[in-house]
Amino acid sequence: MREQYRTTELSAADLAPEPISQFTRWFKETAENPAIHEPNAMIVSTAGADGRPSSRTVLLKHYDRAGFVFFTNYDSRKGADLAANPYASLLFPWHPLARQVIVTGRAERVGREETVAYFRTRPHGSQLGAWASPQSSVIASRGELLARYEELAARYPEGAQVPVPPEWGGIRVVPETVEFWQGHENRLHDRLRYVREGGPGGAEGAGTAGADGAGTGGTDGQSWRVERLAP
């Protein structure tokens, strides 16, 4: 159960000056590939105060230079983990392209207005589901979940405005590192990682990636260092 990846080389000179522009390039190529069903699916890993990790697949709903945003129940396990230890890792596993993107950074709640605006775009059934499911809590049966949903559907029929649950909202992961992984044969993969310099705000300035091993960039008012990792 091993595949030999045969892809083109990824060098630092090929990268955009900052990671969000590079992510946009790869995300566009991924979204255009019919072999990848949900290009915005990512594995979100967190750890609580006890240091025990947990992971789950979540859909990315928005990204920009401020970070990567997903929505969840703040009372869920990942919500509790992030309240105690506000750091997360995001992994985009784009296997048909022999690519991965790994983001690490600090997690913060988005503003309530942003949460409400996104909630209004969700299908009616998904809005009800956010109320019906006490995410990560133990429940007696699926029947209990369906009964809660039916009760909510009667209270808020199609066309009615469903309020946003107070414990539900967005999480933005502000990237501190972003690694772009390109698979190659014989396990000689390319791993190029952007590392934020100068703290969360970065330093102003622009630059270009070096010939291969390292470089700096930052057309977004932030400074990033690019480094190559051994596979």
Coordinates of N, CA and C in Angstrom, one line a residue:
M1 N 0.8 -1.2 0.0 CA 0.0 0.0 0.0 C 0.9 1.2 0.0
R2 N 1.6 1.4 -1.1 CA 2.5 2.6 -1.2 C 2.5 3.0 -2.7
E3 N 2.4 4.3 -2.8 CA 2.3 4.9 -4.2 C 3.6 5.8 -4.4
Q4 N 4.1 5.6 -5.6 CA 5.2 6.5 -6.0 C 4.7 7.8 -6.7
Y5 N 4.9 8.9 -6.0 CA 4.4 10.2 -6.5 C 5.3 10.7 -7.6
R6 N 4.8 11.1 -8.7 CA 5.5 11.6 -9.8 C 4.9 13.0 -10.2
T7 N 5.6 14.0 -9.6 CA 5.1 15.4 -9.8 C 6.3 16.3 -10.1
T8 N 6.0 17.5 -10.4 CA 7.0 18.5 -10.7 C 7.6 19.0 -9.4
E9 N 8.9 19.5 -9.5 CA 9.6 20.0 -8.3 C 8.9 21.3 -7.8
L10 N 8.9 21.5 -6.5 CA 8.4 22.7 -6.0 C 9.6 23.4 -5.3
S11 N 10.0 24.6 -5.8 CA 11.1 25.3 -5.2 C 10.6 26.6 -4.6
A12 N 11.4 27.2 -3.7 CA 11.1 28.4 -3.1 C 10.9 29.5 -4.1
A13 N 11.6 29.4 -5.2 CA 11.5 30.5 -6.3 C 10.1 30.4 -6.9
D14 N 9.4 29.2 -6.8 CA 8.1 29.1 -7.4 C 7.0 29.7 -6.5
L15 N 7.3 30.0 -5.3 CA 6.2 30.4 -4.3 C 5.9 31.9 -4.5
A16 N 4.6 32.2 -4.1 CA 4.2 33.5 -3.9 C 4.9 34.2 -2.8
P17 N 5.0 35.5 -2.7 CA 5.7 36.2 -1.6 C 5.2 35.9 -0.2
E18 N 3.9 35.6 -0.1 CA 3.3 35.3 1.2 C 2.3 34.1 1.0
P19 N 2.0 33.4 2.2 CA 1.4 32.1 2.1 C -0.1 32.1 1.6
I20 N -0.8 33.2 1.9 CA -2.2 33.2 1.4 C -2.3 33.2 -0.1
S21 N -1.5 34.0 -0.7 CA -1.5 34.0 -2.2 C -1.1 32.6 -2.7
Q22 N -0.1 31.9 -2.1 CA 0.3 30.6 -2.5 C -0.9 29.6 -2.3
F23 N -1.5 29.7 -1.1 CA -2.7 28.9 -0.8 C -3.8 29.1 -1.9
T24 N -4.0 30.3 -2.3 CA -5.0 30.6 -3.3 C -4.7 29.9 -4.6
R25 N -3.4 29.9 -5.0 CA -3.0 29.2 -6.2 C -3.3 27.7 -6.2
W26 N -2.9 27.1 -5.1 CA -3.1 25.6 -4.9 C -4.6 25.3 -4.7
F27 N -5.3 26.1 -4.0 CA -6.7 25.9 -3.7 C -7.5 25.9 -5.1
K28 N -7.2 26.9 -5.9 CA -7.9 27.0 -7.2 C -7.6 25.8 -8.0
E29 N -6.4 25.3 -8.1 CA -6.1 24.1 -8.8 C -6.8 22.9 -8.3
T30 N -6.9 22.8 -6.9 CA -7.5 21.7 -6.3 C -9.0 21.7 -6.6
A31 N -9.7 22.9 -6.5 CA -11.1 23.0 -6.8 C -11.5 22.6 -8.2
E32 N -10.5 22.8 -9.1 CA -10.8 22.5 -10.5 C -10.6 21.0 -10.8
N33 N -10.1 20.2 -9.8 CA -9.8 18.8 -10.0 C -11.0 18.0 -9.7
P34 N -11.6 17.3 -10.6 CA -12.8 16.5 -10.3 C -12.6 15.4 -9.4
A35 N -11.3 15.0 -9.2 CA -11.1 13.8 -8.3 C -11.1 14.2 -6.8
I36 N -11.2 15.5 -6.5 CA -11.2 16.0 -5.2 C -12.6 16.5 -4.9
H37 N -13.4 15.8 -4.0 CA -14.8 16.1 -3.8 C -15.0 17.4 -3.0
E38 N -14.3 17.6 -2.0 CA -14.5 18.8 -1.1 C -13.1 19.4 -0.8
P39 N -12.7 20.2 -1.7 CA -11.3 20.8 -1.5 C -11.2 21.6 -0.3
N40 N -12.3 22.1 0.3 CA -12.2 22.9 1.5 C -12.3 22.0 2.8
A41 N -12.3 20.7 2.6 CA -12.3 19.8 3.8 C -10.9 19.9 4.4
M42 N -10.8 20.0 5.7 CA -9.5 20.1 6.4 C -9.6 19.3 7.7
I43 N -8.5 18.8 8.2 CA -8.5 18.2 9.5 C -8.0 19.2 10.5
V44 N -8.9 19.5 11.5 CA -8.6 20.4 12.5 C -8.1 19.7 13.8
S45 N -6.9 20.0 14.2 CA -6.4 19.3 15.4 C -6.2 20.3 16.5
T46 N -6.6 19.9 17.7 CA -6.5 20.8 18.9 C -6.0 19.9 20.1
A47 N -5.7 20.6 21.2 CA -5.3 19.9 22.4 C -5.8 20.7 23.5
G48 N -6.3 20.0 24.6 CA -6.9 20.7 25.7 C -5.8 21.0 26.7
A49 N -6.2 21.5 27.9 CA -5.2 21.8 28.9 C -4.4 20.6 29.4
D50 N -5.0 19.4 29.2 CA -4.2 18.2 29.6 C -3.2 17.7 28.5
G51 N -3.2 18.4 27.4 CA -2.3 18.1 26.4 C -2.7 17.0 25.4
R52 N -3.9 16.4 25.7 CA -4.3 15.3 24.8 C -4.9 15.8 23.5
P53 N -4.4 15.3 22.4 CA -4.9 15.9 21.1 C -6.2 15.2 20.6
S54 N -6.8 15.9 19.8 CA -8.0 15.4 19.1 C -8.1 16.0 17.7
S55 N -8.7 15.3 16.8 CA -8.8 15.8 15.4 C -10.1 15.4 14.9
R56 N -10.6 16.2 13.9 CA -11.8 16.0 13.2 C -11.8 16.8 11.9
T57 N -12.6 16.3 10.9 CA -12.7 17.0 9.6 C -13.8 18.1 9.7
V58 N -13.4 19.2 9.2 CA -14.3 20.4 9.2 C -14.1 21.1 7.9
L59 N -15.1 21.8 7.5 CA -15.1 22.6 6.2 C -14.6 24.0 6.4
L60 N -13.6 24.4 5.7 CA -13.1 25.8 5.6 C -14.2 26.6 5.0
K61 N -14.6 27.7 5.6 CA -15.7 28.5 5.0 C -15.2 29.8 4.5
H62 N -14.0 30.3 4.9 CA -13.5 31.6 4.4 C -12.0 31.6 4.8
Y63 N -11.3 32.3 3.9 CA -9.9 32.6 4.2 C -9.5 33.9 3.6
D64 N -8.6 34.6 4.2 CA -8.0 35.8 3.7 C -6.7 36.0 4.5
R65 N -6.1 37.1 4.4 CA -4.8 37.3 5.0 C -4.9 37.4 6.5
A66 N -6.1 37.5 7.0 CA -6.3 37.5 8.5 C -6.3 36.1 9.0
G67 N -6.6 35.1 8.2 CA -6.6 33.7 8.7 C -7.6 32.8 8.0
F68 N -7.8 31.6 8.5 CA -8.6 30.6 8.0 C -9.8 30.4 9.0
V69 N -11.0 30.4 8.4 CA -12.2 30.5 9.3 C -13.1 29.2 9.1
F70 N -13.5 28.7 10.2 CA -14.5 27.6 10.2 C -15.5 27.9 11.3
F71 N -16.7 27.2 11.3 CA -17.7 27.5 12.3 C -18.0 26.2 13.1
T72 N -18.4 26.4 14.3 CA -18.6 25.2 15.2 C -19.4 25.6 16.4
N73 N -19.7 24.6 17.2 CA -20.4 24.9 18.5 C -19.2 25.1 19.5
Y74 N -19.2 26.2 20.2 CA -18.1 26.6 21.1 C -18.1 25.6 22.3
D75 N -19.2 24.9 22.6 CA -19.3 24.0 23.7 C -18.8 22.6 23.2
S76 N -18.4 22.4 22.0 CA -17.9 21.1 21.5 C -16.5 20.8 22.1
R77 N -16.0 19.6 21.8 CA -14.7 19.3 22.3 C -13.6 20.3 21.7
K78 N -13.7 20.6 20.4 CA -12.7 21.5 19.9 C -12.9 22.9 20.4
G79 N -14.1 23.3 20.7 CA -14.4 24.6 21.3 C -13.8 24.7 22.7
A80 N -14.0 23.6 23.5 CA -13.4 23.5 24.9 C -11.9 23.5 24.8
D81 N -11.3 22.7 23.9 CA -9.9 22.7 23.7 C -9.3 24.0 23.5
L82 N -9.9 24.7 22.5 CA -9.4 26.0 22.1 C -9.6 27.1 23.2
A83 N -10.6 26.9 24.0 CA -10.8 27.9 25.1 C -9.6 27.7 26.1
A84 N -9.2 26.5 26.3 CA -8.1 26.2 27.3 C -6.7 26.4 26.6
N85 N -6.6 26.1 25.3 CA -5.3 26.1 24.7 C -5.5 26.7 23.2
P86 N -5.5 28.0 23.0 CA -5.9 28.6 21.8 C -5.0 28.5 20.6
Y87 N -4.6 27.2 20.3 CA -3.7 27.0 19.2 C -4.3 25.8 18.4
A88 N -4.1 25.8 17.1 CA -4.7 24.7 16.3 C -3.8 24.4 15.1
S89 N -4.0 23.2 14.5 CA -3.3 22.9 13.3 C -4.4 22.5 12.3
L90 N -4.3 23.0 11.0 CA -5.2 22.6 10.0 C -4.4 21.9 8.9
L91 N -5.0 20.8 8.4 CA -4.3 19.9 7.4 C -5.3 19.8 6.2
F92 N -4.9 20.2 5.1 CA -5.6 20.0 3.8 C -5.0 18.8 3.1
P93 N -5.7 17.7 3.1 CA -5.1 16.4 2.5 C -5.5 16.3 1.0
W94 N -4.9 16.9 0.1 CA -5.2 16.8 -1.3 C -4.5 15.7 -2.0
H95 N -4.9 14.5 -1.7 CA -4.1 13.3 -2.1 C -4.0 13.1 -3.6
P96 N -5.1 13.3 -4.4 CA -5.0 13.1 -5.8 C -3.9 13.9 -6.5
L97 N -3.6 15.1 -5.9 CA -2.6 15.9 -6.4 C -1.2 15.7 -5.7
A98 N -1.2 14.7 -4.8 CA 0.0 14.5 -4.0 C 0.5 15.8 -3.3
R99 N -0.5 16.5 -2.7 CA -0.2 17.7 -2.1 C -0.9 17.8 -0.7
Q100 N -0.3 18.5 0.2 CA -0.8 18.8 1.5 C -0.5 20.2 1.8
V101 N -1.4 20.9 2.6 CA -1.0 22.2 3.2 C -1.3 22.1 4.7
I102 N -0.3 22.5 5.5 CA -0.5 22.4 6.9 C -0.3 23.8 7.5
V103 N -1.3 24.2 8.2 CA -1.3 25.6 8.8 C -1.3 25.4 10.4
T104 N -0.4 26.1 11.0 CA -0.5 26.2 12.5 C -0.6 27.6 12.9
G105 N -1.3 27.9 14.0 CA -1.4 29.2 14.5 C -2.4 29.4 15.6
R106 N -2.6 30.6 16.1 CA -3.5 30.9 17.2 C -4.9 31.0 16.7
A107 N -5.8 30.4 17.5 CA -7.2 30.4 17.2 C -8.0 31.4 18.0
E108 N -8.8 32.2 17.3 CA -9.6 33.2 18.0 C -11.0 33.2 17.5
R109 N -12.0 33.6 18.3 CA -13.4 33.7 17.8 C -13.6 34.9 16.9
V110 N -14.4 34.7 15.9 CA -14.7 35.8 15.0 C -15.7 36.7 15.7
G111 N -15.9 37.9 15.2 CA -17.0 38.8 15.7 C -18.4 38.2 15.5
R112 N -19.3 38.6 16.4 CA -20.6 38.1 16.3 C -21.3 38.5 15.0
E113 N -21.0 39.6 14.4 CA -21.6 40.1 13.2 C -21.2 39.1 12.0
E114 N -19.9 38.7 12.0 CA -19.5 37.8 11.0 C -20.2 36.4 11.1
T115 N -20.3 36.0 12.4 CA -21.0 34.7 12.6 C -22.5 34.8 12.1
V116 N -23.2 35.8 12.5 CA -24.6 36.0 12.1 C -24.7 36.0 10.5
A117 N -23.8 36.8 9.9 CA -23.8 36.9 8.4 C -23.7 35.6 7.8
Y118 N -22.7 34.7 8.3 CA -22.5 33.4 7.7 C -23.7 32.5 8.0
F119 N -24.2 32.5 9.2 CA -25.4 31.7 9.6 C -26.5 31.9 8.7
R120 N -26.8 33.1 8.3 CA -27.9 33.4 7.4 C -27.7 32.8 6.0
T121 N -26.5 32.4 5.6 CA -26.3 31.8 4.3 C -26.5 30.3 4.3
R122 N -26.6 29.7 5.5 CA -26.7 28.2 5.7 C -28.1 27.8 5.3
P123 N -28.2 26.6 4.7 CA -29.5 26.0 4.4 C -30.4 26.0 5.7
H124 N -31.7 26.0 5.5 CA -32.6 26.1 6.7 C -32.4 24.9 7.6
G125 N -32.2 23.7 7.0 CA -32.0 22.5 7.8 C -30.7 22.5 8.6
S126 N -29.7 23.1 8.0 CA -28.4 23.2 8.8 C -28.5 24.2 9.9
Q127 N -29.3 25.2 9.7 CA -29.6 26.2 10.8 C -30.3 25.5 12.0
L128 N -31.3 24.7 11.7 CA -32.0 23.9 12.7 C -31.0 22.9 13.4
G129 N -30.2 22.3 12.6 CA -29.3 21.3 13.1 C -28.3 21.9 14.1
A130 N -27.9 23.1 13.9 CA -27.0 23.8 14.9 C -27.6 23.9 16.2
W131 N -29.0 24.1 16.3 CA -29.7 24.1 17.5 C -29.9 22.7 18.1
A132 N -30.2 21.8 17.2 CA -30.7 20.5 17.7 C -29.5 19.7 18.3
S133 N -28.3 19.9 17.8 CA -27.2 19.0 18.3 C -26.3 19.7 19.3
P134 N -26.3 19.1 20.5 CA -25.4 19.6 21.6 C -24.0 19.0 21.3
Q135 N -23.3 19.5 20.3 CA -22.2 18.8 19.8 C -21.2 18.3 20.8
S136 N -20.7 17.1 20.6 CA -19.8 16.4 21.4 C -20.3 15.9 22.7
S137 N -21.6 16.2 23.0 CA -22.2 15.7 24.3 C -22.7 14.3 24.0
V138 N -22.8 13.5 25.1 CA -23.4 12.1 25.0 C -24.9 12.3 25.0
I139 N -25.5 11.5 24.0 CA -27.0 11.5 23.9 C -27.4 10.1 24.0
A140 N -28.7 9.9 24.3 CA -29.2 8.5 24.5 C -29.4 7.8 23.2
S141 N -29.8 8.5 22.1 CA -30.1 7.8 20.9 C -30.2 8.8 19.8
R142 N -30.2 8.3 18.5 CA -30.4 9.1 17.4 C -31.9 9.7 17.4
G143 N -32.8 8.9 17.9 CA -34.1 9.3 18.0 C -34.3 10.6 18.8
E144 N -33.5 10.7 19.9 CA -33.5 11.9 20.7 C -33.1 13.1 19.8
L145 N -32.1 13.0 19.0 CA -31.6 14.0 18.1 C -32.7 14.4 17.1
L146 N -33.3 13.4 16.5 CA -34.3 13.7 15.5 C -35.6 14.4 16.1
A147 N -35.9 14.0 17.4 CA -37.0 14.6 18.1 C -36.8 16.1 18.3
R148 N -35.6 16.4 18.7 CA -35.2 17.8 18.9 C -35.3 18.6 17.6
Y149 N -34.8 17.9 16.5 CA -34.9 18.6 15.2 C -36.3 18.9 14.8
E150 N -37.2 17.9 14.9 CA -38.6 18.0 14.5 C -39.3 19.1 15.4
E151 N -39.0 19.2 16.6 CA -39.5 20.2 17.5 C -39.1 21.6 17.0
L152 N -37.9 21.7 16.6 CA -37.4 23.0 16.1 C -38.0 23.3 14.7
A153 N -38.2 22.3 13.9 CA -38.7 22.5 12.5 C -40.2 23.0 12.6
A154 N -40.9 22.5 13.7 CA -42.3 23.0 13.9 C -42.2 24.5 14.4
R155 N -41.3 24.8 15.2 CA -41.2 26.2 15.8 C -40.7 27.2 14.7
Y156 N -39.8 26.7 13.8 CA -39.2 27.6 12.8 C -39.4 26.9 11.4
P157 N -40.6 27.0 10.8 CA -40.8 26.4 9.5 C -40.0 27.0 8.4
E158 N -39.9 26.4 7.3 CA -39.2 26.9 6.2 C -39.7 28.3 5.9
G159 N -38.7 29.3 5.7 CA -39.0 30.7 5.5 C -39.0 31.5 6.7
A160 N -39.0 30.9 7.9 CA -38.9 31.7 9.2 C -37.4 31.9 9.5
Q161 N -37.2 33.0 10.1 CA -35.8 33.3 10.5 C -35.4 32.6 11.7
V162 N -34.4 31.8 11.6 CA -33.9 31.0 12.7 C -32.8 31.8 13.4
P163 N -32.9 32.0 14.7 CA -31.9 32.8 15.4 C -30.6 32.0 15.5
V164 N -29.5 32.7 15.7 CA -28.2 32.0 15.8 C -28.0 31.5 17.2
P165 N -27.7 30.2 17.4 CA -27.5 29.7 18.7 C -26.3 30.5 19.4
P166 N -26.5 30.9 20.7 CA -25.5 31.7 21.4 C -24.2 31.0 21.5
E167 N -24.2 29.7 21.5 CA -22.9 28.9 21.7 C -22.3 28.5 20.4
W168 N -22.8 29.0 19.3 CA -22.3 28.7 18.0 C -21.7 29.9 17.3
G169 N -20.5 29.6 16.6 CA -19.9 30.7 16.0 C -18.6 30.3 15.2
G170 N -17.9 31.3 14.8 CA -16.7 31.1 13.9 C -15.4 31.1 14.7
I171 N -14.5 30.4 14.2 CA -13.1 30.4 14.7 C -12.2 30.7 13.6
R172 N -11.3 31.7 13.8 CA -10.3 32.1 12.9 C -8.9 31.6 13.4
V173 N -8.2 30.8 12.5 CA -6.9 30.4 12.9 C -5.9 31.4 12.1
V174 N -5.2 32.2 12.9 CA -4.3 33.2 12.4 C -3.0 32.5 12.2
P175 N -2.5 32.3 10.9 CA -1.4 31.5 10.7 C 0.0 32.0 11.2
E176 N 0.7 31.1 11.8 CA 2.1 31.4 12.2 C 3.1 30.7 11.3
T177 N 2.7 29.5 10.8 CA 3.4 28.7 9.8 C 2.4 28.2 8.8
V178 N 2.8 28.1 7.6 CA 2.0 27.4 6.5 C 3.0 26.6 5.7
E179 N 2.8 25.3 5.7 CA 3.7 24.4 5.0 C 3.0 23.9 3.7
F180 N 3.7 23.9 2.6 CA 3.2 23.4 1.3 C 4.1 22.1 1.0
W181 N 3.4 21.0 0.9 CA 4.0 19.7 0.8 C 3.7 19.1 -0.6
Q182 N 4.7 18.8 -1.4 CA 4.5 18.2 -2.7 C 5.2 16.9 -2.7
G183 N 4.4 15.8 -3.0 CA 5.0 14.4 -3.0 C 5.8 14.1 -4.2
H184 N 6.9 13.4 -3.9 CA 7.8 12.9 -5.0 C 8.1 11.4 -4.8
E185 N 8.6 10.8 -5.8 CA 9.0 9.4 -5.7 C 10.2 9.2 -4.7
N186 N 10.3 8.0 -4.2 CA 11.4 7.7 -3.3 C 11.4 8.5 -2.0
R187 N 10.2 9.0 -1.7 CA 10.0 9.8 -0.4 C 10.8 11.1 -0.4
L188 N 11.3 11.6 -1.5 CA 12.1 12.8 -1.6 C 11.1 14.0 -1.9
H189 N 10.2 14.2 -0.9 CA 9.1 15.2 -1.1 C 9.7 16.6 -0.9
D190 N 9.0 17.5 -1.5 CA 9.3 18.9 -1.3 C 8.4 19.4 -0.1
R191 N 9.0 20.0 0.9 CA 8.3 20.6 2.0 C 8.9 22.0 2.2
L192 N 8.1 23.0 1.8 CA 8.4 24.4 2.0 C 7.5 25.1 2.9
R193 N 8.0 25.7 4.0 CA 7.2 26.3 5.0 C 7.5 27.8 5.2
Y194 N 6.4 28.5 5.2 CA 6.4 29.9 5.5 C 6.4 30.1 7.0
V195 N 7.2 30.9 7.6 CA 7.2 31.2 9.0 C 7.0 32.7 9.2
R196 N 6.0 33.1 10.0 CA 5.8 34.5 10.2 C 6.9 35.1 11.1
E197 N 7.4 36.2 10.7 CA 8.4 36.9 11.5 C 7.9 38.2 12.1
G198 N 8.4 38.5 13.3 CA 8.0 39.8 13.9 C 6.7 39.8 14.6
G199 N 6.2 38.6 15.0 CA 4.9 38.6 15.8 C 3.7 38.6 14.9
P200 N 2.5 38.6 15.5 CA 1.3 38.5 14.7 C 1.1 39.6 13.6
G201 N 1.6 40.8 13.9 CA 1.4 41.8 12.9 C 2.5 41.8 11.9
G202 N 3.6 41.1 12.1 CA 4.6 41.0 11.1 C 5.3 42.4 11.0
A203 N 6.2 42.4 10.0 CA 6.9 43.7 9.7 C 6.6 44.1 8.3
E204 N 6.5 45.4 8.1 CA 6.2 45.8 6.7 C 7.3 45.5 5.8
G205 N 7.0 45.3 4.6 CA 8.1 45.1 3.6 C 7.7 44.1 2.6
A206 N 8.4 44.0 1.5 CA 8.2 43.1 0.5 C 9.5 42.4 0.1
G207 N 9.3 41.2 -0.4 CA 10.5 40.5 -0.8 C 10.2 39.3 -1.7
T208 N 11.1 38.6 -2.1 CA 10.9 37.4 -3.0 C 11.6 36.2 -2.4
A209 N 11.1 35.0 -2.7 CA 11.7 33.8 -2.2 C 13.0 33.6 -2.8
G210 N 13.9 33.0 -2.1 CA 15.3 32.8 -2.6 C 15.3 31.7 -3.6
A211 N 16.5 31.3 -4.1 CA 16.6 30.3 -5.1 C 16.0 29.0 -4.7
D212 N 16.2 28.6 -3.4 CA 15.5 27.4 -3.0 C 15.4 27.4 -1.5
G213 N 16.4 27.3 -0.7 CA 16.2 27.0 0.7 C 15.5 28.0 1.6
A214 N 15.7 29.3 1.3 CA 15.1 30.3 2.2 C 14.8 31.5 1.5
G215 N 14.0 32.4 2.1 CA 13.7 33.7 1.5 C 12.8 34.4 2.4
T216 N 12.5 35.6 2.0 CA 11.5 36.4 2.8 C 10.5 37.0 1.8
G217 N 9.4 37.3 2.3 CA 8.3 38.0 1.5 C 7.3 38.6 2.3
G218 N 6.5 39.4 1.7 CA 5.4 40.1 2.5 C 4.8 41.2 1.8
T219 N 3.9 41.0 0.8 CA 3.2 42.0 0.1 C 1.9 42.4 0.9
D220 N 1.7 41.7 2.1 CA 0.5 41.9 2.9 C 0.8 42.7 4.1
G221 N 1.9 43.4 4.2 CA 2.3 44.2 5.4 C 2.8 43.3 6.5
Q222 N 3.1 42.0 6.2 CA 3.7 41.1 7.1 C 5.0 40.6 6.5
S223 N 5.8 40.0 7.4 CA 7.1 39.5 6.9 C 7.1 38.0 7.1
W224 N 7.5 37.2 6.1 CA 7.5 35.8 6.1 C 8.8 35.2 5.7
R225 N 9.3 34.2 6.4 CA 10.5 33.5 6.0 C 10.1 32.2 5.4
V226 N 10.8 31.8 4.3 CA 10.5 30.5 3.7 C 11.7 29.6 4.0
E227 N 11.4 28.4 4.5 CA 12.4 27.4 4.8 C 12.1 26.0 4.2
R228 N 13.1 25.3 3.9 CA 12.9 23.9 3.3 C 13.1 22.9 4.4
L229 N 12.2 22.0 4.5 CA 12.2 20.9 5.5 C 12.6 19.6 4.9
A230 N 13.4 18.8 5.6 CA 13.7 17.4 5.0 C 12.4 16.6 5.1
P231 N 12.2 15.8 4.0 CA 10.9 15.0 4.0 C 11.0 13.8 5.0

